[in-house]
Every structure is written in C-alpha cells, then in structure tokens.
Short mmCIF file of C-alpha atoms and ligand atoms in Angstrom, two decimals:
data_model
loop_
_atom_site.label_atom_id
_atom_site.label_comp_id
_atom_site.label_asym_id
_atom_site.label_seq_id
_atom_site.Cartn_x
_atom_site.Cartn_y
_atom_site.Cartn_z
CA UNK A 444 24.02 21.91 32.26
CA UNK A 445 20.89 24.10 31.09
CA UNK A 446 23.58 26.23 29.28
CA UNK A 447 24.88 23.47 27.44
CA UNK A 448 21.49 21.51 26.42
CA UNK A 449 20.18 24.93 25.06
CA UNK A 450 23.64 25.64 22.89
CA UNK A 451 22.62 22.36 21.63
CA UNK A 452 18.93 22.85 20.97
CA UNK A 453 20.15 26.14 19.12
CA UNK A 454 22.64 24.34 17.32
CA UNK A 455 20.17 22.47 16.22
CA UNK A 456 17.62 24.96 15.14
CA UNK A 457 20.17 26.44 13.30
CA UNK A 458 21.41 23.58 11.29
CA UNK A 459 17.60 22.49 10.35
CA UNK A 460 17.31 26.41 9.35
CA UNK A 461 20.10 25.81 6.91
CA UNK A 462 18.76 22.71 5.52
CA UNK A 463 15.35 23.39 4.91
CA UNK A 464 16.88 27.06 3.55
CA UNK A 465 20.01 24.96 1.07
CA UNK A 466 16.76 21.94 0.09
CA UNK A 467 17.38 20.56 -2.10
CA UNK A 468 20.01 20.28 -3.49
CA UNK A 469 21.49 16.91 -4.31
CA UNK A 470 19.06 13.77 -5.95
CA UNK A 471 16.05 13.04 -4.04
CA UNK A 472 15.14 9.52 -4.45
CA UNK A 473 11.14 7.99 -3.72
CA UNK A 474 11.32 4.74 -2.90
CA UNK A 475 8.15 2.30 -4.59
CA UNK A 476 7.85 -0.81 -2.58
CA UNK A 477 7.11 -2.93 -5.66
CA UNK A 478 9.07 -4.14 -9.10
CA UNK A 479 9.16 -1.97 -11.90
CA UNK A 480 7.18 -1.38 -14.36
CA UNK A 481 3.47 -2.13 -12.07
CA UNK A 482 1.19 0.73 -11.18
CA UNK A 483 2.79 2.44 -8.21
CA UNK A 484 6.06 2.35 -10.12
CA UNK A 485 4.44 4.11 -12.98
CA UNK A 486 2.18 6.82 -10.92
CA UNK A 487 5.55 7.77 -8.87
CA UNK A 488 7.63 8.26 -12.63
CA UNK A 489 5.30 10.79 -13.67
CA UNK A 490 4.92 12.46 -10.27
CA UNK A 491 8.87 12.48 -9.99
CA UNK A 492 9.39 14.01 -13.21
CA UNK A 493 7.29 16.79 -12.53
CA UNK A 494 8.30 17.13 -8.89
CA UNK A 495 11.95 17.15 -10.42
CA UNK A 496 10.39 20.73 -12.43
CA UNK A 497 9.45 22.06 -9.27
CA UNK A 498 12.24 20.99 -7.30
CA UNK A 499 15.40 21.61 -9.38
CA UNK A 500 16.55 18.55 -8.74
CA UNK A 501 16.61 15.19 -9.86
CA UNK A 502 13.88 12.66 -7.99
CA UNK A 503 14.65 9.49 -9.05
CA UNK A 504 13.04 6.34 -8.47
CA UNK A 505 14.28 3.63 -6.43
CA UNK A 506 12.10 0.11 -6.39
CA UNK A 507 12.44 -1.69 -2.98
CA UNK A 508 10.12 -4.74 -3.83
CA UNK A 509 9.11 -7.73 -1.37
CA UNK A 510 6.79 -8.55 1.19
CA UNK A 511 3.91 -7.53 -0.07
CA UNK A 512 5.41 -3.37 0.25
CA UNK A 513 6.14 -3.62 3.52
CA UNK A 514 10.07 -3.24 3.06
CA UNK A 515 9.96 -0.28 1.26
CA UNK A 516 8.04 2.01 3.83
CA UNK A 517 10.17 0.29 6.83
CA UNK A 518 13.61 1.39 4.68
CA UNK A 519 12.29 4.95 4.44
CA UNK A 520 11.22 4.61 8.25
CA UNK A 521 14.83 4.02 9.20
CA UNK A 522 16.54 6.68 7.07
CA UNK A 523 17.78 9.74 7.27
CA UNK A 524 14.91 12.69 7.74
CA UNK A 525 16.63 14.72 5.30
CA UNK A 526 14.06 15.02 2.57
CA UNK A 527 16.39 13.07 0.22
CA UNK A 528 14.76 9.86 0.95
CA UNK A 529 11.16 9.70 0.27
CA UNK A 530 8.28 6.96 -0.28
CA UNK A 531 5.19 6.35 -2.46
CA UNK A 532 3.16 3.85 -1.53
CA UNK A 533 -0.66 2.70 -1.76
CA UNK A 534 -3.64 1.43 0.42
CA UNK A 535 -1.46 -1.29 1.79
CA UNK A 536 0.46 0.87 4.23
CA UNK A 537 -2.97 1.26 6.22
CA UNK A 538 -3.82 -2.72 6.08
CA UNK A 539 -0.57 -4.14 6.58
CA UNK A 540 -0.80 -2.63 10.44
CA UNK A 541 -3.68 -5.29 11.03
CA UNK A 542 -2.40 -8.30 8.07
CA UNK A 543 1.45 -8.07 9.66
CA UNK A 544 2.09 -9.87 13.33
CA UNK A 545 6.00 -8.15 12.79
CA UNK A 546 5.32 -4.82 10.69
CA UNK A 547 8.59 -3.92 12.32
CA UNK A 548 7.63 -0.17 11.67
CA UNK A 549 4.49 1.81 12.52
CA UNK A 550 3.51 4.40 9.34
CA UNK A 551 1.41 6.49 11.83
CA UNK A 552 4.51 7.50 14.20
CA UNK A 553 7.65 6.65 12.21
CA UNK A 554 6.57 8.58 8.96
CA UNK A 555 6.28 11.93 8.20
CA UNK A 556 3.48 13.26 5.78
CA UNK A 557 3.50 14.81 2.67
CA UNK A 558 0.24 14.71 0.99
CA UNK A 559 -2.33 12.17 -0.82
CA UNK A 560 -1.48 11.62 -4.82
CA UNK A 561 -3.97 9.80 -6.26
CA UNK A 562 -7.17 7.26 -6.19
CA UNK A 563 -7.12 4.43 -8.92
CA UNK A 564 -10.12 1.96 -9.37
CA UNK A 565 -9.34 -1.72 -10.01
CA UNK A 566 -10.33 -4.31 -12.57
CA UNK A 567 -10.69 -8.10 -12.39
CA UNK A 568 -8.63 -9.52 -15.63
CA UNK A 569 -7.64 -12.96 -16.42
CA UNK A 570 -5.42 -14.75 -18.75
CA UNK A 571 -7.47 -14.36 -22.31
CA UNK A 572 -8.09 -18.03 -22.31
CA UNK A 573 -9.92 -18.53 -18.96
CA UNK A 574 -13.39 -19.86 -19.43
CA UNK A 575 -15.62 -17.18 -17.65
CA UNK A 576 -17.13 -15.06 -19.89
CA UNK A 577 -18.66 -12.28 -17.17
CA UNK A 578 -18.13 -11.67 -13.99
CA UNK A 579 -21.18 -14.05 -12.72
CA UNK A 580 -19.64 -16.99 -14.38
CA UNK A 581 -15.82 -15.72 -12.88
CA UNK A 582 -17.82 -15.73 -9.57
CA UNK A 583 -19.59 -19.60 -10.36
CA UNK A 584 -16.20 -20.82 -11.99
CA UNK A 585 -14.15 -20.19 -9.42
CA UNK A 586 -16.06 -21.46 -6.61
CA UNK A 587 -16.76 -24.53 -8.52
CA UNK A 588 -12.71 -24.84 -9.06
CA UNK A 589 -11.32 -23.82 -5.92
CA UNK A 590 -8.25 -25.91 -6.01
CA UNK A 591 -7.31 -25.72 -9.24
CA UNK A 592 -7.94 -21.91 -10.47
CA UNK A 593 -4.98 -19.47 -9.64
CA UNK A 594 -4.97 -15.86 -8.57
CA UNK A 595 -2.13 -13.24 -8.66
CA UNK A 596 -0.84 -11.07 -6.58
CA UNK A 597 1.68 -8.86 -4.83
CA UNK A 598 1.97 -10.14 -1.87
CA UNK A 599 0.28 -9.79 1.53
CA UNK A 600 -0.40 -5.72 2.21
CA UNK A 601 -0.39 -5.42 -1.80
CA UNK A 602 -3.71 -3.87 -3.30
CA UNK A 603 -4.05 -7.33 -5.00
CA UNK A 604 -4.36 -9.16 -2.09
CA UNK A 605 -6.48 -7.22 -0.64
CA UNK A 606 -8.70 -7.29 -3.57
CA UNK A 607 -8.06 -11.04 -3.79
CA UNK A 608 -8.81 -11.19 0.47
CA UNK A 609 -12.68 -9.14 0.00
CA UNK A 610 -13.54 -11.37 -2.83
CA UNK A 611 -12.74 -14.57 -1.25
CA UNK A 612 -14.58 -13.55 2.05
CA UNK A 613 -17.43 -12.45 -0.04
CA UNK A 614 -17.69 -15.78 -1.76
CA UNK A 615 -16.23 -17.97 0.76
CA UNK A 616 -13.37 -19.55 -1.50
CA UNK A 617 -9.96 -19.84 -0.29
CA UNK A 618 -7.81 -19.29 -3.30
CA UNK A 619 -4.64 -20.49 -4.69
CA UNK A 620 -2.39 -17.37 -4.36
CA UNK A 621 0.86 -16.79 -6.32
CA UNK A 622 2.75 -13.71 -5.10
CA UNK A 623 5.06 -11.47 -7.08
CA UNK A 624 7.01 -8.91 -5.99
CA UNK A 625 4.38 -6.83 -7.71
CA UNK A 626 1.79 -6.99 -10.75
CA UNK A 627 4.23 -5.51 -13.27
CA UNK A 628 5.92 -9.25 -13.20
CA UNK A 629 2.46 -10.80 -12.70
CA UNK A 630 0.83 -9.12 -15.82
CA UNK A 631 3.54 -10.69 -18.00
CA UNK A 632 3.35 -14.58 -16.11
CA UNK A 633 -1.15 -13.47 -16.55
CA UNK A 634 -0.88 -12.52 -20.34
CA UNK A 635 1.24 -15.58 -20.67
CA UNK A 636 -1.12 -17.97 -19.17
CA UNK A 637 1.12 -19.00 -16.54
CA UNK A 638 -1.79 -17.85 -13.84
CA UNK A 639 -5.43 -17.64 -14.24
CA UNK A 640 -6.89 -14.10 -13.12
CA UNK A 641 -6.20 -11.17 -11.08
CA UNK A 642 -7.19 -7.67 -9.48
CA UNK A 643 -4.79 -4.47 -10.34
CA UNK A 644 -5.30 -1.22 -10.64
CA UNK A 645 -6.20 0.95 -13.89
CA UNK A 646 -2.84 2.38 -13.41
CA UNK A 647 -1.24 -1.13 -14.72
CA UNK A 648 -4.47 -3.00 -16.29
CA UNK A 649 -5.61 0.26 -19.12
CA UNK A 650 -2.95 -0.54 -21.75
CA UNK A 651 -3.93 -4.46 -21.62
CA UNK A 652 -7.45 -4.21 -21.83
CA UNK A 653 -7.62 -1.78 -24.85
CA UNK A 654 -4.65 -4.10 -26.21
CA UNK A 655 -7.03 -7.23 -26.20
CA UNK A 656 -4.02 -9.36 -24.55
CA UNK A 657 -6.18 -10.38 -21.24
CA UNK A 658 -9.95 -10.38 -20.58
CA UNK A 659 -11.72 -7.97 -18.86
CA UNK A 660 -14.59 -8.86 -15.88
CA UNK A 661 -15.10 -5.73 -13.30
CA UNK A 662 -13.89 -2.65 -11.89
CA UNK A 663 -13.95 -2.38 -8.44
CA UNK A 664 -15.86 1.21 -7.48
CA UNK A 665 -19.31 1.92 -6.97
CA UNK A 666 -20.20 3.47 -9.89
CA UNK A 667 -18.66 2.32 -13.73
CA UNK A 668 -15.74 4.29 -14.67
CA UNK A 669 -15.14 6.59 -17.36
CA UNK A 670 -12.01 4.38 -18.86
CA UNK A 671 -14.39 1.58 -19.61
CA UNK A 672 -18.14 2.34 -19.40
CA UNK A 673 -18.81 -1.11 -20.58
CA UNK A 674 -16.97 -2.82 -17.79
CA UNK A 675 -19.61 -3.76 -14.98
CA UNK A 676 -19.09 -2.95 -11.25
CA UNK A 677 -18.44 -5.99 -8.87
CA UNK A 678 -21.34 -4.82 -7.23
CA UNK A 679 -23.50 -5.08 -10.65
CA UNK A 680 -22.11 -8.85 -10.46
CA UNK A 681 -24.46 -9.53 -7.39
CA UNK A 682 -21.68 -9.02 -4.35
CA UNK A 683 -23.23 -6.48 -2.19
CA UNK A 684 -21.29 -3.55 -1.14
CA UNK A 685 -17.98 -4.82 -2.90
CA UNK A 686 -16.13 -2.03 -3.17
CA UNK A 687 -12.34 -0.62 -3.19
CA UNK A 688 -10.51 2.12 -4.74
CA UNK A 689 -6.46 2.65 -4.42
CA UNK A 690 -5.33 5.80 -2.84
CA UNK A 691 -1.74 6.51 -2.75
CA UNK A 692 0.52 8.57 -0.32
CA UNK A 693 3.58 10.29 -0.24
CA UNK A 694 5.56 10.00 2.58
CA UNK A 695 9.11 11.34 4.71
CA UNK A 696 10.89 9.78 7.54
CA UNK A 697 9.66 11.24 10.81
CA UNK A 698 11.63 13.82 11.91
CA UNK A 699 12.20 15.51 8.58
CA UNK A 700 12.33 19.00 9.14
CA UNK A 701 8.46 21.10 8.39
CA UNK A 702 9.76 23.21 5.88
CA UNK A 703 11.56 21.08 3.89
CA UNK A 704 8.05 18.84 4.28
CA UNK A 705 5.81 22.10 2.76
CA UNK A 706 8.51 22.07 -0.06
CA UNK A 707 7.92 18.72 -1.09
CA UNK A 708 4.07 19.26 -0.46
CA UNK A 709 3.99 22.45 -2.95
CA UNK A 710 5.83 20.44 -5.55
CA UNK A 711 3.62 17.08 -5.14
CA UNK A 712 0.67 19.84 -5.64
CA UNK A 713 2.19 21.64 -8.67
CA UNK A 714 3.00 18.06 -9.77
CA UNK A 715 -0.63 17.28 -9.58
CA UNK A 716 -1.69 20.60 -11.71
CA UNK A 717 0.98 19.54 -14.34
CA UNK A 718 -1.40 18.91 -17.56
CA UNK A 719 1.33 16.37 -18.75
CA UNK A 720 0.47 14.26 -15.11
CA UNK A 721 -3.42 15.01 -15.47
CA UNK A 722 -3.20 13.76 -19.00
CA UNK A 723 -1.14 10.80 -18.20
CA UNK A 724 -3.26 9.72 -15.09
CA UNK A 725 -6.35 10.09 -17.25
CA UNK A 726 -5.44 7.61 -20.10
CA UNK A 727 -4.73 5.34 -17.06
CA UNK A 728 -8.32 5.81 -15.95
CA UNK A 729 -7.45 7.82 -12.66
CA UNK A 730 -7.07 11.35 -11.67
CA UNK A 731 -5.03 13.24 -9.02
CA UNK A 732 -6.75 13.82 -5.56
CA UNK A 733 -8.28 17.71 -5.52
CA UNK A 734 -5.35 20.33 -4.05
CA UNK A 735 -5.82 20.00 -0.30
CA UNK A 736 -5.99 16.39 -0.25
CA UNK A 737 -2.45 16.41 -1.24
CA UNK A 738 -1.20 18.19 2.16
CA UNK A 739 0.58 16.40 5.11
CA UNK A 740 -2.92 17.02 7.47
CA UNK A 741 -5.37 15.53 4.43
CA UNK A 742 -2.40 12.19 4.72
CA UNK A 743 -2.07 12.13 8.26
CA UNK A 744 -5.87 12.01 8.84
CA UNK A 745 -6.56 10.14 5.72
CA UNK A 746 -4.23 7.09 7.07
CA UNK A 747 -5.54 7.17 10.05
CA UNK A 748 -8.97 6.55 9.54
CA UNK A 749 -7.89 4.03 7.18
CA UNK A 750 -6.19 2.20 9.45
CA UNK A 751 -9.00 1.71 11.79
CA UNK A 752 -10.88 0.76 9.03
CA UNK A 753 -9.72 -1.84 7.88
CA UNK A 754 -8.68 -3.27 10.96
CA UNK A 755 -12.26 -5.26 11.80
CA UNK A 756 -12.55 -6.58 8.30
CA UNK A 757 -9.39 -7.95 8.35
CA UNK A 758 -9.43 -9.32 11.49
CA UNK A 759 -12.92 -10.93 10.42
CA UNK A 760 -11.26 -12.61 7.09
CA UNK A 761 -8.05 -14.14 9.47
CA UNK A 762 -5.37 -13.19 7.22
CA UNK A 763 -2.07 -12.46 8.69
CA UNK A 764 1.72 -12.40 7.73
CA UNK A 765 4.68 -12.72 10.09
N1 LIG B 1389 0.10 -1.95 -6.73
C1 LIG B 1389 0.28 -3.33 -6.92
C2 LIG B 1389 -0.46 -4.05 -5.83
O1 LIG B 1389 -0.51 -3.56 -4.74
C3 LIG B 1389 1.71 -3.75 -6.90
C4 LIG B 1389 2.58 -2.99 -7.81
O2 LIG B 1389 2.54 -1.75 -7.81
O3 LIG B 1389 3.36 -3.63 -8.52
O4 LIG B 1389 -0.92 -5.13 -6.06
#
C-alpha cells in the first residue's frame, strides 16, 4: 500500500518536473473579469504583450464579464493549475469576500499568486452636461437629487462600486445605480448622456478627460496626481479621509506547480521593466508597483490584509450581493 502511494507521489513529482521544465509552451490565456475595452482589460493587453516577449508564447486575453468580476476569478479557481489559465483582476477580489453572501470561491485558498501589477488612482467624471461645476456642488447636487441623479458602475465587487459605496456612506445618499458589465460600456452610455456621473480609474478615464468628451470633478488619492495637477482630491472637496487607489493582481489556480509560478512571476516583472509598459501606464496616469511587489509573497500578503480591511467598512455601509 505504502509502495504504491509513493510510486504515485513520484509519478507525480515527475510529471510536475516535466511541466514546469516543457512551460510553456502552448497559448496562455489571462482571464479579465470585465468587458473589453475598460481599464483592467487595457492594463492586462499591455502586460500580456510583454509577458508574451518573455514567455515565447502567446498570452492572450480572454474577458469573462458579469457580476461585478466575481465570475472571472471563480472560472480561473476551477481550472486547470497548469499555468495556461491565468487571471488579472483588481481591488474587488479582496471586497467581494465581505459584499458576496455566495462568493462561491475563496481567492485566499483557491488561488495561487503571482505578483502585484499595478496601482491606478480614480476620478469622478460625469456626462459633460451635468450641472455641477466642482466637486462641492457634485457633492450638494446630488444629495439634493437623490432620486433622480444616476451613477455608473460595474457591478457589485467592481472598483466603481466601491467608489460609488464610500461616497454614498460619506454623504449619506443612497444612489440610483446602473451596472455594466464594466466601465468600458459605461463610458460610452456616460459620454452619451444616457447616465449622469461616475468613478473609474485613470486607466479608462485619461483619454476622455484630455478629449473634453466628459467633465472632470476629483481623483481619488491623497495627494493630486501627476496626470492632472489641476484635478482636486476628494479629500480637498471637504470628505475627510476619502481615499482609494486600484491595485491589481495576477493570479493562478491553486495548485499550479511553484516553478511554473516563478516563471510567470519573472515575466510579469520583466513585463513591468518593459519601457513600452512604463510608458503606456504613464500616459494612463499610473505606474507599475516597484520589483518585489510583483512576487507571489508581496500578493499573498497584500490580499490578505486587504481583505480584512475592508471587511468592517463594508459591513458598516450594509451592502451585500447574493
Ligand atoms: N475596473 C472597472 C471597475 O471595477 C471595470 C472594468 O475594468 O471594466 O469598475
């Protein structure tokens, strides 16, 4: 019986040897939980074509939108841990734990690591018609038109709703919500004037503002960013410690074997040293995380503490999803 169950476990040894050893060597695909065309589906492009230098193979792109990216992560959960199925997702994997009553995956145990990618600020933007001229009068305007004004969004667990969720608990006004299956499709229904105003990152909002086609209120981090120096903080607008920036993962179904995981790693980090990425991510007013934040540890502890972070505050707003 021992015999056998260690001929096994060798067999097995052996055959993750060969993998890791033969990796890769067919398309790699990373899934984006959201449409084409919004920010995480254009930070992942430019990592996969870099990663697809390093690699010497094709990673493609694969957009599994809905629920707010929830399915996406849960379709990468339940795949094969071959390093041929991978996932990029945002902020939202940490606070959909507390916002979902059926996650029907857990990111912590049933995902391997790779490494962090990148941190993007967010804006507040509206339609280019919408009466607010500042963020103050956004603030006063919406408050004083609570029934009628409408916000976009992503869904529950998207970074828009959780922009959405702080700034209605900070105010105390429940908004009309209109989800998308991400804020590529809601930029087009914002710029034309089919919803009022909404919270997305750089990543997805740069090319708009500079184009003049919606109107620009906040960003979102402490301090003004480089992008827009003009742009005022949320903060500056008078809501006290208002404050969110986007960091994004990459991520493995658990059980994928180590060194096929410090493959992908290396090539996320050459990714992130690729001038053609840095440049990119900079006219999009973001920048990729420093080297050894884009490791499996820097993730695994990085999600983590996010998780328990956000757990209280959402719990304290009363938002939740089935
Ligand atoms: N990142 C966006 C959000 O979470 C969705 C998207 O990428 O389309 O709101």
């Amino acid at each position: 019986m021992i015999r056998k169950f260690l001929a096994a476990f060798a067999a097995l040894v052996a055959s993750t040897a060969v993998l890791a050893q033969d990796y890769p060597n067919r398309t790699i695909t990373v899934v984006v939980p959201f449409s084409a065309g919004g920010p995480t589906d254009t930070v992942t492009r430019l990592v996969a074509q870099s990663m697809t230098k390093t690699l010497g193979q094709t990673v493609i792109v694969e957009n599994v939108a809905g629920a707010g990216g929830t399915i996406g992560p849960k379709k990468v959960a339940a795949s094969k841990p071959d390093g041929y199925t991978l996932v990029l997702m945002h902020i939202g994997i940490s606070t959909s734990v507390s916002l979902y009553r059926n996650l029907g995956y857990n990111p912590q145990t049933d995902l391997e690591p790779i490494g962090l990618v990148t941190d993007v600020p967010m804006t507040f933007i509206a339609r280019k018609d919408f009466p607010p001229k500042d963020m103050k009068e956004l603030i006063a305007y919406v408050k004083a038109n609570k029934d009628k004004v409408t916000y976009a969004n992503a869904g529950v667990g998207a970074a828009s709703h959780l922009c959405g969720m702080l700034l209605m608990t900070a105010i105390q006004a429940d908004l009309t919500t209109v989800p998308y299956k991400g804020t590529g499709p809601a930029m087009t229904d914002l710029i034309g004037g089919q919803v009022d105003f909404m919270c997305d990152q750089t990543t997805n909002t740069t090319p708009q503002i500079r184009g003049g086609k919606v109107k620009a209120y906040s960003v979102t981090t402490k301090s003004r960013i480089k992008t827009f120096p003009d742009l005022p903080t949320v903060q500056e607008s008078g809501i006290k410690d208002f404050q969110v920036g986007i960091w994004h993962g990459m991520w493995a179904p658990k059980g994928t074997p180590k060194p096929v995981i410090d493959k992908l790693a290396a090539a996320l980090q050459a990714a992130l040293k690729d001038p053609a990425v840095i440049s990119k991510f900079a006219d999009l007013g973001t920048e990729p995380v420093p080297q050894d934040q884009a490791t499996p540890a820097a993730l695994a502890k990085h999600l983590k503490a996010e998780v328990e972070k956000w757990a209280p505050i959402i719990k304290k707003a009363g938002v939740y999803a089935d």
